[in-house]
PDB file of C-alpha atoms in Angstrom:
ATOM      1  CA  MET A 173      17.973 -10.434  31.625  1.00 92.00           C
ATOM      2  CA  LYS A 174      14.816 -11.496  29.817  1.00 95.00           C
ATOM      3  CA  ILE A 175      12.357  -8.821  28.660  1.00 96.00           C
ATOM      4  CA  LEU A 176       8.736  -9.574  27.797  1.00 96.00           C
ATOM      5  CA  VAL A 177       7.069  -7.169  25.358  1.00 97.00           C
ATOM      6  CA  PRO A 178       3.308  -7.461  24.747  1.00 96.00           C
ATOM      7  CA  VAL A 179       2.168  -6.095  21.367  1.00 97.00           C
ATOM      8  CA  LYS A 180      -1.341  -5.529  20.007  1.00 96.00           C
ATOM      9  CA  ARG A 181      -2.729  -5.636  16.481  1.00 95.00           C
ATOM     10  CA  VAL A 182      -4.818  -2.521  15.829  1.00 93.00           C
ATOM     11  CA  VAL A 183      -6.188  -0.528  12.922  1.00 90.00           C
ATOM     12  CA  ASP A 184      -3.314   1.420  11.377  1.00 91.00           C
ATOM     13  CA  TYR A 185      -3.100   4.957  12.725  1.00 88.00           C
ATOM     14  CA  ASN A 186      -3.255   6.403   9.191  1.00 88.00           C
ATOM     15  CA  VAL A 187      -6.660   4.808   8.523  1.00 86.00           C
ATOM     16  CA  LYS A 188      -9.853   6.770   9.093  1.00 86.00           C
ATOM     17  CA  VAL A 189     -12.029   4.404  11.116  1.00 84.00           C
ATOM     18  CA  ARG A 190     -15.719   4.027  10.375  1.00 86.00           C
ATOM     19  CA  VAL A 191     -18.508   2.868  12.637  1.00 86.00           C
ATOM     20  CA  LYS A 192     -20.644  -0.107  11.571  1.00 86.00           C
ATOM     21  CA  SER A 193     -24.140   0.702  10.364  1.00 84.00           C
ATOM     22  CA  ASP A 194     -25.673  -1.110  13.350  1.00 87.00           C
ATOM     23  CA  GLN A 195     -23.417   0.869  15.739  1.00 85.00           C
ATOM     24  CA  SER A 196     -22.102  -2.354  17.279  1.00 82.00           C
ATOM     25  CA  GLY A 197     -18.456  -1.370  16.828  1.00 81.00           C
ATOM     26  CA  VAL A 198     -15.793  -0.192  14.400  1.00 83.00           C
ATOM     27  CA  ASP A 199     -15.698  -1.673  10.902  1.00 83.00           C
ATOM     28  CA  ILE A 200     -12.323  -3.408  10.434  1.00 83.00           C
ATOM     29  CA  ALA A 201     -13.202  -5.378   7.279  1.00 82.00           C
ATOM     30  CA  ASN A 202     -10.539  -4.885   4.579  1.00 83.00           C
ATOM     31  CA  VAL A 203      -8.806  -2.277   6.754  1.00 87.00           C
ATOM     32  CA  LYS A 204      -5.033  -2.062   7.088  1.00 91.00           C
ATOM     33  CA  MET A 205      -3.859  -3.347  10.474  1.00 91.00           C
ATOM     34  CA  SER A 206      -0.509  -2.761  12.167  1.00 93.00           C
ATOM     35  CA  MET A 207       1.242  -2.834  15.517  1.00 95.00           C
ATOM     36  CA  ASN A 208      -0.018  -0.425  18.151  1.00 95.00           C
ATOM     37  CA  PRO A 209       2.423   2.559  17.988  1.00 95.00           C
ATOM     38  CA  PHE A 210       3.039   2.596  21.753  1.00 95.00           C
ATOM     39  CA  ASP A 211       3.897  -1.133  21.632  1.00 96.00           C
ATOM     40  CA  GLU A 212       6.314  -0.477  18.782  1.00 96.00           C
ATOM     41  CA  ILE A 213       8.096   1.992  21.074  1.00 96.00           C
ATOM     42  CA  ALA A 214       8.211  -0.733  23.746  1.00 96.00           C
ATOM     43  CA  VAL A 215       9.832  -3.209  21.341  1.00 97.00           C
ATOM     44  CA  GLU A 216      12.362  -0.589  20.248  1.00 96.00           C
ATOM     45  CA  GLU A 217      13.290   0.164  23.862  1.00 96.00           C
ATOM     46  CA  ALA A 218      13.769  -3.536  24.619  1.00 96.00           C
ATOM     47  CA  VAL A 219      16.006  -3.933  21.566  1.00 96.00           C
ATOM     48  CA  ARG A 220      18.091  -0.936  22.613  1.00 96.00           C
ATOM     49  CA  LEU A 221      18.560  -2.473  26.064  1.00 95.00           C
ATOM     50  CA  LYS A 222      19.747  -5.686  24.428  1.00 95.00           C
ATOM     51  CA  GLU A 223      22.095  -3.819  22.108  1.00 94.00           C
ATOM     52  CA  SER A 224      23.602  -2.059  25.128  1.00 92.00           C
ATOM     53  CA  GLY A 225      24.331  -5.437  26.727  1.00 92.00           C
ATOM     54  CA  VAL A 226      21.777  -5.090  29.526  1.00 91.00           C
ATOM     55  CA  ALA A 227      19.244  -7.602  28.200  1.00 91.00           C
ATOM     56  CA  SER A 228      19.950 -11.089  26.867  1.00 93.00           C
ATOM     57  CA  GLU A 229      16.586 -12.120  25.390  1.00 96.00           C
ATOM     58  CA  ILE A 230      13.458 -10.367  24.150  1.00 96.00           C
ATOM     59  CA  VAL A 231      10.170 -12.258  23.962  1.00 97.00           C
ATOM     60  CA  ALA A 232       7.273 -10.628  22.108  1.00 97.00           C
ATOM     61  CA  ILE A 233       3.738 -11.753  22.921  1.00 96.00           C
ATOM     62  CA  SER A 234       0.366 -10.979  21.401  1.00 96.00           C
ATOM     63  CA  CYS A 235      -3.143 -12.106  22.315  1.00 95.00           C
ATOM     64  CA  GLY A 236      -5.857 -12.411  19.698  1.00 93.00           C
ATOM     65  CA  VAL A 237      -6.710 -13.843  16.303  1.00 93.00           C
ATOM     66  CA  THR A 238      -4.383 -15.775  13.982  1.00 94.00           C
ATOM     67  CA  GLN A 239      -3.516 -12.602  12.040  1.00 93.00           C
ATOM     68  CA  CYS A 240      -1.664 -11.345  15.119  1.00 94.00           C
ATOM     69  CA  THR A 241       1.266 -13.419  13.857  1.00 95.00           C
ATOM     70  CA  GLU A 242       1.894 -10.588  11.373  1.00 94.00           C
ATOM     71  CA  THR A 243       2.272  -8.155  14.273  1.00 95.00           C
ATOM     72  CA  LEU A 244       4.621 -10.561  16.039  1.00 96.00           C
ATOM     73  CA  ARG A 245       6.727 -10.934  12.884  1.00 96.00           C
ATOM     74  CA  THR A 246       7.067  -7.150  12.869  1.00 95.00           C
ATOM     75  CA  ALA A 247       8.335  -7.284  16.458  1.00 96.00           C
ATOM     76  CA  LEU A 248      10.781 -10.036  15.464  1.00 96.00           C
ATOM     77  CA  ALA A 249      11.962  -7.904  12.534  1.00 96.00           C
ATOM     78  CA  ILE A 250      12.622  -4.984  14.882  1.00 96.00           C
ATOM     79  CA  GLY A 251      14.815  -7.226  17.027  1.00 94.00           C
ATOM     80  CA  ALA A 252      12.843  -9.550  19.308  1.00 95.00           C
ATOM     81  CA  ASP A 253      14.328 -13.051  19.629  1.00 95.00           C
ATOM     82  CA  ARG A 254      11.152 -15.130  19.705  1.00 95.00           C
ATOM     83  CA  ALA A 255       7.408 -14.685  19.895  1.00 96.00           C
ATOM     84  CA  ILE A 256       4.338 -16.173  21.555  1.00 97.00           C
ATOM     85  CA  LEU A 257       0.780 -15.933  20.267  1.00 96.00           C
ATOM     86  CA  VAL A 258      -2.090 -16.619  22.647  1.00 96.00           C
ATOM     87  CA  GLU A 259      -4.625 -17.416  19.950  1.00 96.00           C
ATOM     88  CA  THR A 260      -8.317 -16.781  20.520  1.00 93.00           C
ATOM     89  CA  ASN A 261     -11.250 -15.385  18.564  1.00 91.00           C
ATOM     90  CA  GLU A 262     -12.797 -13.966  21.724  1.00 90.00           C
ATOM     91  CA  ASP A 263     -13.130 -10.190  22.014  1.00 88.00           C
ATOM     92  CA  LEU A 264     -10.338  -9.605  24.514  1.00 91.00           C
ATOM     93  CA  GLN A 265     -10.685  -6.908  27.156  1.00 92.00           C
ATOM     94  CA  PRO A 266      -7.853  -5.430  29.281  1.00 93.00           C
ATOM     95  CA  LEU A 267      -8.467  -7.666  32.302  1.00 94.00           C
ATOM     96  CA  ALA A 268      -8.414 -10.822  30.168  1.00 94.00           C
ATOM     97  CA  VAL A 269      -5.173  -9.727  28.489  1.00 95.00           C
ATOM     98  CA  ALA A 270      -3.606  -8.950  31.879  1.00 96.00           C
ATOM     99  CA  LYS A 271      -4.534 -12.430  33.139  1.00 96.00           C
ATOM    100  CA  LEU A 272      -3.043 -14.047  30.032  1.00 96.00           C
ATOM    101  CA  LEU A 273       0.159 -12.033  30.429  1.00 96.00           C
ATOM    102  CA  LYS A 274       0.385 -13.027  34.095  1.00 97.00           C
ATOM    103  CA  ALA A 275       0.123 -16.703  33.138  1.00 96.00           C
ATOM    104  CA  VAL A 276       2.832 -16.317  30.483  1.00 96.00           C
ATOM    105  CA  MET A 277       5.047 -14.474  32.957  1.00 96.00           C
ATOM    106  CA  ALA A 278       4.782 -17.412  35.338  1.00 95.00           C
ATOM    107  CA  LYS A 279       6.253 -19.618  32.581  1.00 93.00           C
ATOM    108  CA  GLU A 280       8.833 -17.205  31.188  1.00 95.00           C
ATOM    109  CA  ASN A 281       9.963 -15.454  34.412  1.00 94.00           C
ATOM    110  CA  PRO A 282      11.002 -12.165  32.761  1.00 96.00           C
ATOM    111  CA  GLU A 283      12.872  -9.562  34.797  1.00 95.00           C
ATOM    112  CA  LEU A 284      11.175  -6.716  32.942  1.00 96.00           C
ATOM    113  CA  VAL A 285       7.890  -6.250  31.090  1.00 97.00           C
ATOM    114  CA  ILE A 286       7.687  -3.277  28.717  1.00 96.00           C
ATOM    115  CA  LEU A 287       4.383  -2.478  27.014  1.00 94.00           C
ATOM    116  CA  GLY A 288       2.644   0.506  25.466  1.00 94.00           C
ATOM    117  CA  LYS A 289       0.752   2.764  27.849  1.00 94.00           C
ATOM    118  CA  GLN A 290      -2.439   2.283  25.805  1.00 93.00           C
ATOM    119  CA  ALA A 291      -3.800   0.941  22.537  1.00 93.00           C
ATOM    120  CA  ILE A 292      -5.025   3.425  19.947  1.00 91.00           C
ATOM    121  CA  ASP A 293      -8.201   1.426  19.233  1.00 88.00           C
ATOM    122  CA  ASP A 294      -9.829   1.397  22.686  1.00 87.00           C
ATOM    123  CA  ASP A 295      -7.594   3.925  24.526  1.00 89.00           C
ATOM    124  CA  CYS A 296      -8.223   2.016  27.753  1.00 91.00           C
ATOM    125  CA  ASN A 297      -4.780   2.531  29.341  1.00 92.00           C
ATOM    126  CA  GLN A 298      -5.488  -0.340  31.748  1.00 94.00           C
ATOM    127  CA  THR A 299      -3.544  -3.487  30.839  1.00 95.00           C
ATOM    128  CA  GLY A 300      -0.189  -2.477  32.335  1.00 94.00           C
ATOM    129  CA  GLN A 301      -1.735  -1.345  35.593  1.00 96.00           C
ATOM    130  CA  MET A 302      -3.921  -4.449  35.853  1.00 96.00           C
ATOM    131  CA  LEU A 303      -0.928  -6.692  35.183  1.00 96.00           C
ATOM    132  CA  ALA A 304       1.024  -4.981  37.963  1.00 96.00           C
ATOM    133  CA  ALA A 305      -1.893  -5.445  40.354  1.00 96.00           C
ATOM    134  CA  LEU A 306      -2.312  -9.136  39.479  1.00 96.00           C
ATOM    135  CA  THR A 307       1.397  -9.932  39.809  1.00 96.00           C
ATOM    136  CA  GLY A 308       2.136  -7.636  42.750  1.00 95.00           C
ATOM    137  CA  LEU A 309       5.084  -6.093  40.907  1.00 95.00           C
ATOM    138  CA  GLY A 310       6.191  -2.470  40.906  1.00 94.00           C
ATOM    139  CA  GLN A 311       5.071  -0.368  37.964  1.00 95.00           C
ATOM    140  CA  ALA A 312       6.057   2.859  36.246  1.00 94.00           C
ATOM    141  CA  THR A 313       3.635   4.256  33.676  1.00 93.00           C
ATOM    142  CA  PHE A 314       4.116   6.825  30.879  1.00 93.00           C
ATOM    143  CA  ALA A 315       7.890   6.319  30.769  1.00 94.00           C
ATOM    144  CA  SER A 316       9.805   8.937  28.772  1.00 94.00           C
ATOM    145  CA  LYS A 317      13.216   7.523  29.817  1.00 94.00           C
ATOM    146  CA  LEU A 318      14.297   4.099  31.058  1.00 94.00           C
ATOM    147  CA  GLU A 319      17.637   3.091  32.551  1.00 93.00           C
ATOM    148  CA  LEU A 320      18.675  -0.146  34.281  1.00 91.00           C
ATOM    149  CA  VAL A 321      21.222   0.403  37.049  1.00 87.00           C
ATOM    150  CA  ASP A 322      22.294  -2.068  39.769  1.00 85.00           C
ATOM    151  CA  GLN A 323      19.392  -4.446  39.172  1.00 86.00           C
ATOM    152  CA  ARG A 324      16.891  -1.608  39.400  1.00 92.00           C
ATOM    153  CA  ALA A 325      14.879   0.193  36.753  1.00 93.00           C
ATOM    154  CA  GLN A 326      15.093   3.972  36.899  1.00 94.00           C
ATOM    155  CA  VAL A 327      12.144   5.451  35.038  1.00 95.00           C
ATOM    156  CA  THR A 328      11.490   9.080  34.191  1.00 95.00           C
ATOM    157  CA  ARG A 329       7.791   9.662  33.645  1.00 91.00           C
ATOM    158  CA  GLU A 330       5.838  12.690  32.529  1.00 85.00           C
ATOM    159  CA  VAL A 331       3.295  14.122  34.965  1.00 85.00           C
ATOM    160  CA  ASP A 332       1.197  17.290  34.884  1.00 86.00           C
ATOM    161  CA  GLY A 333       3.732  19.254  36.898  1.00 84.00           C
ATOM    162  CA  GLY A 334       6.834  18.154  34.983  1.00 87.00           C
ATOM    163  CA  LEU A 335       8.952  15.013  35.336  1.00 90.00           C
ATOM    164  CA  GLU A 336       8.935  12.339  38.025  1.00 93.00           C
ATOM    165  CA  VAL A 337      11.748   9.802  38.497  1.00 94.00           C
ATOM    166  CA  LEU A 338      10.980   6.386  39.984  1.00 94.00           C
ATOM    167  CA  SER A 339      13.362   3.603  41.005  1.00 94.00           C
ATOM    168  CA  LEU A 340      11.875   0.108  40.763  1.00 94.00           C
ATOM    169  CA  ALA A 341      13.188  -3.190  42.041  1.00 94.00           C
ATOM    170  CA  LEU A 342      13.205  -5.878  39.356  1.00 93.00           C
ATOM    171  CA  PRO A 343      11.123  -7.638  38.187  1.00 94.00           C
ATOM    172  CA  ALA A 344       8.966  -4.670  37.224  1.00 95.00           C
ATOM    173  CA  ILE A 345       6.431  -3.446  34.691  1.00 96.00           C
ATOM    174  CA  VAL A 346       6.949  -0.317  32.582  1.00 96.00           C
ATOM    175  CA  THR A 347       4.520   1.313  30.141  1.00 95.00           C
ATOM    176  CA  THR A 348       5.902   3.532  27.397  1.00 94.00           C
ATOM    177  CA  ASP A 349       5.069   7.074  26.352  1.00 92.00           C
ATOM    178  CA  LEU A 350       5.647   8.665  22.946  1.00 91.00           C
ATOM    179  CA  ARG A 351       8.848  10.480  23.866  1.00 89.00           C
ATOM    180  CA  LEU A 352      10.704   7.384  25.081  1.00 92.00           C
ATOM    181  CA  ASN A 353      12.260   6.753  21.652  1.00 94.00           C
ATOM    182  CA  GLU A 354      11.674   6.734  17.921  1.00 93.00           C
ATOM    183  CA  PRO A 355      11.291   3.201  16.490  1.00 94.00           C
ATOM    184  CA  ARG A 356      13.758   2.218  13.801  1.00 93.00           C
ATOM    185  CA  PHE A 357      12.945   1.568  10.172  1.00 93.00           C
ATOM    186  CA  ILE A 358      12.608  -2.170   9.518  1.00 93.00           C
ATOM    187  CA  THR A 359      14.984  -3.358   6.792  1.00 92.00           C
ATOM    188  CA  LEU A 360      14.286  -6.129   4.288  1.00 93.00           C
ATOM    189  CA  PRO A 361      17.056  -8.433   5.629  1.00 93.00           C
ATOM    190  CA  ASN A 362      15.534  -8.222   9.106  1.00 93.00           C
ATOM    191  CA  ILE A 363      12.086  -9.036   7.712  1.00 94.00           C
ATOM    192  CA  VAL A 364      13.557 -12.164   6.112  1.00 93.00           C
ATOM    193  CA  LYS A 365      15.324 -13.127   9.349  1.00 93.00           C
ATOM    194  CA  ALA A 366      12.092 -12.663  11.295  1.00 94.00           C
ATOM    195  CA  LYS A 367      10.431 -15.422   9.281  1.00 93.00           C
ATOM    196  CA  LYS A 368      12.980 -17.905  10.639  1.00 94.00           C
ATOM    197  CA  LYS A 369      12.656 -16.925  14.290  1.00 95.00           C
ATOM    198  CA  PRO A 370      10.538 -19.181  16.549  1.00 95.00           C
ATOM    199  CA  LEU A 371       6.874 -18.310  17.064  1.00 96.00           C
ATOM    200  CA  GLU A 372       4.919 -20.414  19.565  1.00 95.00           C
ATOM    201  CA  VAL A 373       1.114 -20.609  19.427  1.00 96.00           C
ATOM    202  CA  ILE A 374      -0.882 -21.476  22.550  1.00 95.00           C
ATOM    203  CA  LYS A 375      -4.502 -21.197  23.637  1.00 95.00           C
ATOM    204  CA  PRO A 376      -5.989 -19.452  26.687  1.00 94.00           C
ATOM    205  CA  GLU A 377      -7.135 -22.876  27.896  1.00 94.00           C
ATOM    206  CA  ASP A 378      -3.493 -24.004  27.970  1.00 92.00           C
ATOM    207  CA  LEU A 379      -2.844 -21.209  30.454  1.00 93.00           C
ATOM    208  CA  GLY A 380      -5.980 -21.900  32.468  1.00 93.00           C
ATOM    209  CA  VAL A 381      -7.377 -18.412  31.863  1.00 93.00           C
ATOM    210  CA  ASP A 382     -11.022 -17.499  31.282  1.00 92.00           C
ATOM    211  CA  VAL A 383     -11.124 -14.708  28.711  1.00 92.00           C
ATOM    212  CA  SER A 384     -14.900 -14.266  28.585  1.00 90.00           C
ATOM    213  CA  PRO A 385     -15.861 -10.582  28.216  1.00 89.00           C
ATOM    214  CA  ARG A 386     -16.848  -8.794  31.435  1.00 88.00           C
ATOM    215  CA  LEU A 387     -18.066  -5.639  29.699  1.00 87.00           C
ATOM    216  CA  LYS A 388     -20.712  -5.180  27.015  1.00 87.00           C
ATOM    217  CA  THR A 389     -20.547  -2.450  24.402  1.00 86.00           C
ATOM    218  CA  LEU A 390     -23.984  -0.922  24.106  1.00 88.00           C
ATOM    219  CA  LYS A 391     -23.376   1.516  21.273  1.00 88.00           C
ATOM    220  CA  VAL A 392     -20.581   3.003  19.193  1.00 87.00           C
ATOM    221  CA  SER A 393     -21.219   6.270  17.363  1.00 86.00           C
ATOM    222  CA  GLU A 394     -19.165   8.774  15.412  1.00 83.00           C
ATOM    223  CA  PRO A 395     -18.545  12.206  16.964  1.00 81.00           C
ATOM    224  CA  SER A 396     -20.927  14.934  15.890  1.00 81.00           C
ATOM    225  CA  GLN A 397     -19.835  17.189  13.073  1.00 81.00           C
ATOM    226  CA  ARG A 398     -18.340  20.521  14.094  1.00 80.00           C
ATOM    227  CA  GLY A 399     -20.145  23.584  12.833  1.00 78.00           C
ATOM    228  CA  ALA A 400     -18.433  26.119  10.595  1.00 81.00           C
ATOM    229  CA  GLY A 401     -16.809  29.128  12.212  1.00 83.00           C
ATOM    230  CA  ILE A 402     -17.842  32.720  11.601  1.00 86.00           C
ATOM    231  CA  LYS A 403     -16.013  36.033  11.394  1.00 89.00           C
ATOM    232  CA  VAL A 404     -16.979  38.947  13.623  1.00 89.00           C
ATOM    233  CA  ALA A 405     -16.327  42.605  12.989  1.00 90.00           C
ATOM    234  CA  ASP A 406     -15.195  43.658  16.454  1.00 93.00           C
ATOM    235  CA  VAL A 407     -15.020  42.718  20.140  1.00 93.00           C
ATOM    236  CA  ASP A 408     -18.626  43.737  20.796  1.00 91.00           C
ATOM    237  CA  ALA A 409     -19.830  41.360  18.102  1.00 91.00           C
ATOM    238  CA  LEU A 410     -17.644  38.607  19.564  1.00 92.00           C
ATOM    239  CA  VAL A 411     -19.092  39.107  23.040  1.00 92.00           C
ATOM    240  CA  HIS A 412     -22.598  39.073  21.560  1.00 91.00           C
ATOM    241  CA  GLN A 413     -21.961  35.759  19.811  1.00 89.00           C
ATOM    242  CA  LEU A 414     -20.466  34.160  22.932  1.00 90.00           C
ATOM    243  CA  LYS A 415     -23.033  35.513  25.381  1.00 90.00           C
ATOM    244  CA  ASP A 416     -26.317  35.705  23.500  1.00 89.00           C
ATOM    245  CA  VAL A 417     -25.918  33.143  20.724  1.00 85.00           C
ATOM    246  CA  ALA A 418     -23.601  30.405  21.984  1.00 82.00           C
ATOM    247  CA  LYS A 419     -24.415  31.185  25.634  1.00 85.00           C
ATOM    248  CA  VAL A 420     -20.987  30.103  26.861  1.00 85.00           C
ATOM    249  CA  ILE A 421     -20.337  33.200  28.986  1.00 83.00           C
TER     250      ILE A 421
END
């Protein structure tokens, strides 16, 4: 079984992002970048499936600028076998990424695609669903448990009312949630091995995909500052503040 794992290069989750002075977007100059945490969970899950003997090959793929090779090397260090970079300087949006992934899937023919449910930079939560729609494959989103039994993927997903279990015929698309697993620590020997693993670079034109943006960002602004809290002496004072001052009741 071949597993395809898309990964995205994003601003590291420990970094406090800042908006550009012209409010055209987020300032990423000289900012630490890393793999999207949800995608890291996806890579870990794919590696665990390979270690259990279910999967035979893991292919990591990223779409974006040349520096995305660093993200792919991280995926290779975790345990992916080879990597593909669809290199472009265009500002990629979820639909464009889904189209690129569909084109790569047509070449690679994976039985399973595992990707993060969303990226922490745009929080779109769209790529997995769009990919399923474009390919016509079954999908299971927000997976908190994944098992492969009798050529089917059994996925436990978290919903508002509890847990839902889906059974998907392969090939299928699964998006990962936080509680699916905890990614392993990458060791130095694996980082060295990752440098020797194959990494193929292609262009969107090679796949026949138009990645021109369909959406235009009008303005990006920081959230307003929260006001300081106050202490009240008793319940009557609290009701007064809520009703007459804040006017929320």
